[in-house]
PDB file of C-alpha atoms and ligand atoms in Angstrom:
ATOM      1  CA  UNK A   1     110.580  59.473 142.118  1.00 56.00           C
ATOM      2  CA  UNK A   2     107.899  57.348 143.750  1.00 70.00           C
ATOM      3  CA  UNK A   3     106.205  54.542 141.907  1.00 76.00           C
ATOM      4  CA  UNK A   4     102.846  56.169 141.710  1.00 78.00           C
ATOM      5  CA  UNK A   5     104.248  59.268 140.022  1.00 75.00           C
ATOM      6  CA  UNK A   6     106.139  57.116 137.509  1.00 75.00           C
ATOM      7  CA  UNK A   7     102.942  55.253 136.789  1.00 75.00           C
ATOM      8  CA  UNK A   8     101.064  58.471 136.124  1.00 76.00           C
ATOM      9  CA  UNK A   9     103.794  59.787 133.831  1.00 73.00           C
ATOM     10  CA  UNK A  10     104.036  56.570 131.805  1.00 73.00           C
ATOM     11  CA  UNK A  11     100.269  56.426 131.584  1.00 68.00           C
ATOM     12  CA  UNK A  12     100.166  59.978 130.309  1.00 69.00           C
ATOM     13  CA  UNK A  13     102.811  59.289 127.659  1.00 66.00           C
ATOM     14  CA  UNK A  14     100.965  56.200 126.436  1.00 68.00           C
ATOM     15  CA  UNK A  15      97.771  58.230 126.293  1.00 69.00           C
ATOM     16  CA  UNK A  16      99.480  60.960 124.232  1.00 69.00           C
ATOM     17  CA  UNK A  17     100.953  58.406 121.836  1.00 70.00           C
ATOM     18  CA  UNK A  18      97.494  56.921 121.231  1.00 69.00           C
ATOM     19  CA  UNK A  19      95.968  60.341 120.694  1.00 69.00           C
ATOM     20  CA  UNK A  20      98.535  61.147 118.019  1.00 68.00           C
ATOM     21  CA  UNK A  21      97.907  57.878 116.207  1.00 73.00           C
ATOM     22  CA  UNK A  22      94.184  58.398 116.133  1.00 73.00           C
ATOM     23  CA  UNK A  23      94.746  61.852 114.701  1.00 74.00           C
ATOM     24  CA  UNK A  24      97.117  60.568 112.029  1.00 77.00           C
ATOM     25  CA  UNK A  25      94.588  57.936 110.997  1.00 78.00           C
ATOM     26  CA  UNK A  26      91.845  60.509 110.736  1.00 74.00           C
ATOM     27  CA  UNK A  27      94.077  62.803 108.705  1.00 77.00           C
ATOM     28  CA  UNK A  28      95.022  60.128 106.220  1.00 77.00           C
ATOM     29  CA  UNK A  29      91.414  58.952 105.913  1.00 78.00           C
ATOM     30  CA  UNK A  30      90.530  62.548 105.178  1.00 79.00           C
ATOM     31  CA  UNK A  31      93.317  62.730 102.562  1.00 89.00           C
ATOM     32  CA  UNK A  32      92.016  59.580 100.876  1.00 92.00           C
ATOM     33  CA  UNK A  33      88.471  60.917 100.737  1.00 94.00           C
ATOM     34  CA  UNK A  34      89.781  64.093  99.106  1.00 95.00           C
ATOM     35  CA  UNK A  35      91.771  62.119  96.530  1.00 96.00           C
ATOM     36  CA  UNK A  36      88.678  60.139  95.593  1.00 96.00           C
ATOM     37  CA  UNK A  37      86.578  63.301  95.367  1.00 97.00           C
ATOM     38  CA  UNK A  38      89.211  64.866  93.144  1.00 97.00           C
ATOM     39  CA  UNK A  39      89.059  61.766  90.927  1.00 98.00           C
ATOM     40  CA  UNK A  40      85.271  61.903  90.653  1.00 98.00           C
ATOM     41  CA  UNK A  41      85.226  65.586  89.830  1.00 98.00           C
ATOM     42  CA  UNK A  42      88.218  65.907  87.543  1.00 98.00           C
ATOM     43  CA  UNK A  43      89.667  62.616  86.375  1.00 98.00           C
ATOM     44  CA  UNK A  44      86.668  60.363  85.768  1.00 98.00           C
ATOM     45  CA  UNK A  45      85.175  62.685  83.118  1.00 98.00           C
ATOM     46  CA  UNK A  46      88.484  62.774  81.195  1.00 98.00           C
ATOM     47  CA  UNK A  47      88.902  59.005  81.270  1.00 98.00           C
ATOM     48  CA  UNK A  48      85.276  58.468  80.281  1.00 98.00           C
ATOM     49  CA  UNK A  49      85.492  60.759  77.295  1.00 97.00           C
ATOM     50  CA  UNK A  50      88.907  59.604  76.032  1.00 98.00           C
ATOM     51  CA  UNK A  51      89.870  56.200  77.421  1.00 98.00           C
ATOM     52  CA  UNK A  52      87.116  53.880  78.649  1.00 98.00           C
ATOM     53  CA  UNK A  53      85.847  53.112  75.135  1.00 97.00           C
ATOM     54  CA  UNK A  54      88.860  50.760  75.021  1.00 98.00           C
ATOM     55  CA  UNK A  55      89.876  50.498  78.682  1.00 98.00           C
ATOM     56  CA  UNK A  56      86.762  49.204  80.355  1.00 97.00           C
ATOM     57  CA  UNK A  57      85.563  45.905  81.775  1.00 93.00           C
ATOM     58  CA  UNK A  58      87.123  42.493  81.319  1.00 89.00           C
ATOM     59  CA  UNK A  59      88.126  42.797  77.645  1.00 91.00           C
ATOM     60  CA  UNK A  60      90.080  46.008  78.201  1.00 95.00           C
ATOM     61  CA  UNK A  61      92.836  46.971  75.783  1.00 95.00           C
ATOM     62  CA  UNK A  62      96.262  46.101  77.137  1.00 95.00           C
ATOM     63  CA  UNK A  63      94.456  44.375  80.050  1.00 96.00           C
ATOM     64  CA  UNK A  64      94.038  47.821  81.586  1.00 97.00           C
ATOM     65  CA  UNK A  65      90.700  48.963  82.920  1.00 97.00           C
ATOM     66  CA  UNK A  66      90.273  52.665  83.670  1.00 98.00           C
ATOM     67  CA  UNK A  67      86.564  52.588  84.447  1.00 97.00           C
ATOM     68  CA  UNK A  68      86.710  52.632  88.254  1.00 97.00           C
ATOM     69  CA  UNK A  69      88.537  54.546  90.965  1.00 97.00           C
ATOM     70  CA  UNK A  70      90.799  51.742  92.224  1.00 96.00           C
ATOM     71  CA  UNK A  71      92.044  50.736  88.777  1.00 96.00           C
ATOM     72  CA  UNK A  72      92.452  54.318  87.566  1.00 97.00           C
ATOM     73  CA  UNK A  73      94.245  55.297  90.796  1.00 96.00           C
ATOM     74  CA  UNK A  74      96.842  52.566  90.460  1.00 96.00           C
ATOM     75  CA  UNK A  75      97.366  53.115  86.719  1.00 97.00           C
ATOM     76  CA  UNK A  76      97.958  56.819  87.290  1.00 98.00           C
ATOM     77  CA  UNK A  77     100.116  56.247  90.399  1.00 96.00           C
ATOM     78  CA  UNK A  78     102.367  53.817  88.536  1.00 97.00           C
ATOM     79  CA  UNK A  79     103.196  56.612  86.081  1.00 97.00           C
ATOM     80  CA  UNK A  80     101.935  54.530  83.103  1.00 97.00           C
ATOM     81  CA  UNK A  81      99.056  56.849  82.254  1.00 98.00           C
ATOM     82  CA  UNK A  82     101.188  60.008  82.317  1.00 98.00           C
ATOM     83  CA  UNK A  83     103.864  58.288  80.279  1.00 98.00           C
ATOM     84  CA  UNK A  84     101.367  57.478  77.491  1.00 98.00           C
ATOM     85  CA  UNK A  85      99.408  60.746  77.449  1.00 98.00           C
ATOM     86  CA  UNK A  86     102.564  62.867  77.404  1.00 98.00           C
ATOM     87  CA  UNK A  87     103.815  61.232  74.203  1.00 98.00           C
ATOM     88  CA  UNK A  88     103.132  62.937  70.886  1.00 97.00           C
ATOM     89  CA  UNK A  89     100.350  61.463  68.769  1.00 96.00           C
ATOM     90  CA  UNK A  90     102.810  60.196  66.136  1.00 96.00           C
ATOM     91  CA  UNK A  91     104.927  58.299  68.683  1.00 97.00           C
ATOM     92  CA  UNK A  92     104.459  54.591  69.391  1.00 97.00           C
ATOM     93  CA  UNK A  93     102.385  53.896  72.494  1.00 98.00           C
ATOM     94  CA  UNK A  94     100.629  57.261  72.384  1.00 98.00           C
ATOM     95  CA  UNK A  95      97.282  57.367  74.234  1.00 98.00           C
ATOM     96  CA  UNK A  96      94.433  57.828  73.491  1.00 98.00           C
ATOM     97  CA  UNK A  97      95.331  55.412  70.706  1.00 97.00           C
ATOM     98  CA  UNK A  98      94.195  56.767  67.328  1.00 96.00           C
ATOM     99  CA  UNK A  99      92.838  59.897  68.979  1.00 97.00           C
ATOM    100  CA  UNK A 100      93.960  63.426  69.706  1.00 97.00           C
ATOM    101  CA  UNK A 101      96.405  64.413  72.417  1.00 98.00           C
ATOM    102  CA  UNK A 102      94.624  65.459  75.617  1.00 98.00           C
ATOM    103  CA  UNK A 103      94.548  69.191  76.304  1.00 98.00           C
ATOM    104  CA  UNK A 104      97.385  70.587  78.416  1.00 98.00           C
ATOM    105  CA  UNK A 105      94.742  71.377  81.033  1.00 98.00           C
ATOM    106  CA  UNK A 106      93.572  67.772  81.263  1.00 98.00           C
ATOM    107  CA  UNK A 107      97.122  66.465  81.345  1.00 98.00           C
ATOM    108  CA  UNK A 108      97.885  68.768  84.239  1.00 98.00           C
ATOM    109  CA  UNK A 109      94.748  67.618  86.124  1.00 98.00           C
ATOM    110  CA  UNK A 110      96.021  64.042  85.777  1.00 98.00           C
ATOM    111  CA  UNK A 111      99.504  65.165  86.844  1.00 98.00           C
ATOM    112  CA  UNK A 112      97.975  66.618  90.031  1.00 97.00           C
ATOM    113  CA  UNK A 113      96.121  63.364  90.690  1.00 97.00           C
ATOM    114  CA  UNK A 114      99.439  61.516  90.285  1.00 96.00           C
ATOM    115  CA  UNK A 115     101.024  63.768  92.912  1.00 95.00           C
ATOM    116  CA  UNK A 116      98.236  63.514  95.508  1.00 94.00           C
ATOM    117  CA  UNK A 117      99.019  61.469  98.614  1.00 87.00           C
ATOM    118  CA  UNK A 118      96.751  59.033 100.382  1.00 81.00           C
ATOM    119  CA  UNK A 119      98.279  56.283 102.531  1.00 71.00           C
TER     120      UNK A 119
HETATM  121  C1  HEC B 201      91.067  53.097  70.585  1.00 91.16           C
HETATM  122  C2  HEC B 201      91.386  52.326  71.765  1.00 91.16           C
HETATM  123  C3  HEC B 201      92.142  52.999  72.892  1.00 91.16           C
HETATM  124  C4  HEC B 201      91.882  54.199  73.507  1.00 91.16           C
HETATM  125  C5  HEC B 201      90.799  55.220  73.202  1.00 91.16           C
HETATM  126  C6  HEC B 201      92.856  54.328  74.589  1.00 91.16           C
HETATM  127  N1  HEC B 201      93.679  53.238  74.617  1.00 91.16           N
HETATM  128 FE1  HEC B 201      95.178  52.884  75.943  1.00 91.16          FE
HETATM  129  N2  HEC B 201      95.624  51.122  74.985  1.00 91.16           N
HETATM  130  C7  HEC B 201      94.969  50.633  73.870  1.00 91.16           C
HETATM  131  C8  HEC B 201      95.610  49.398  73.429  1.00 91.16           C
HETATM  132  C9  HEC B 201      95.184  48.543  72.248  1.00 91.16           C
HETATM  133  C10 HEC B 201      96.669  49.158  74.339  1.00 91.16           C
HETATM  134  C11 HEC B 201      97.656  47.985  74.337  1.00 91.16           C
HETATM  135  C12 HEC B 201      98.829  48.249  73.433  1.00 91.16           C
HETATM  136  C13 HEC B 201      99.806  49.192  74.060  1.00 91.16           C
HETATM  137  O1  HEC B 201     100.295  48.927  75.162  1.00 91.16           O
HETATM  138  O2  HEC B 201     100.069  50.240  73.439  1.00 91.16           O
HETATM  139  C14 HEC B 201      96.657  50.264  75.304  1.00 91.16           C
HETATM  140  C15 HEC B 201      97.544  50.389  76.362  1.00 91.16           C
HETATM  141  C16 HEC B 201      97.501  51.413  77.294  1.00 91.16           C
HETATM  142  C17 HEC B 201      98.384  51.498  78.434  1.00 91.16           C
HETATM  143  C18 HEC B 201      99.468  50.506  78.827  1.00 91.16           C
HETATM  144  C19 HEC B 201      98.824  49.373  79.581  1.00 91.16           C
HETATM  145  C20 HEC B 201      99.866  48.417  80.145  1.00 91.16           C
HETATM  146  O3  HEC B 201      99.722  48.077  81.321  1.00 91.16           O
HETATM  147  O4  HEC B 201     100.781  48.052  79.405  1.00 91.16           O
HETATM  148  C21 HEC B 201      98.044  52.630  79.122  1.00 91.16           C
HETATM  149  C22 HEC B 201      98.664  53.164  80.409  1.00 91.16           C
HETATM  150  C23 HEC B 201      96.946  53.246  78.407  1.00 91.16           C
HETATM  151  N3  HEC B 201      96.645  52.471  77.311  1.00 91.16           N
HETATM  152  C24 HEC B 201      96.323  54.411  78.794  1.00 91.16           C
HETATM  153  C25 HEC B 201      95.302  55.008  78.085  1.00 91.16           C
HETATM  154  C26 HEC B 201      94.703  56.270  78.475  1.00 91.16           C
HETATM  155  C27 HEC B 201      95.088  57.078  79.715  1.00 91.16           C
HETATM  156  C28 HEC B 201      93.753  56.553  77.540  1.00 91.16           C
HETATM  157  C29 HEC B 201      92.893  57.783  77.459  1.00 91.16           C
HETATM  158  C30 HEC B 201      93.581  59.061  77.493  1.00 91.16           C
HETATM  159  C31 HEC B 201      93.755  55.470  76.568  1.00 91.16           C
HETATM  160  N4  HEC B 201      94.718  54.561  76.934  1.00 91.16           N
HETATM  161  C32 HEC B 201      92.913  55.400  75.456  1.00 91.16           C
HETATM  162  C33 HEC B 201      93.864  51.187  73.243  1.00 91.16           C
HETATM  163  C34 HEC B 201      93.291  52.401  73.578  1.00 91.16           C
END
């Protein structure tokens, strides 16, 4: 194989590798946008009606704020939110504290949010 041909082949492979990376980045950016949209549409309203009375701002209960995307995302991703909302209302640690268990529908919306991927 002559040098020039090798050069062309290596160049082509490098080009392909870059193309793939750019595509991956775009895909994961797209995934992240969808996760945030899902939050705004489905999760934010649940948290605002049942949780942010206590979990908001700097004096949040348990030091946990659930009033913005970043904080809510990491609290749900860690499994902490699902753990608390899946308890029965007479069990210790049940959330929303002193309130009624979330509907099965709302719990499953939060479960879906927990399972969504965005790297
Ligand atoms: C009436 C006030 C109140 C409401 C409403 C409430 N919480 Fe809480 N939450 C607390 C208090 C107080 C603590 C700290 C004590 C504890 O850990 O149980 C806490 C702790 C937590 C924790 C553990 C935080 C940690 O890092 O240890 C999670 C997760 C949580 N709440 C989620 C929720 C979710 C989700 C909702 C809504 C569905 C909610 N809470 C509604 C008062 C509340």
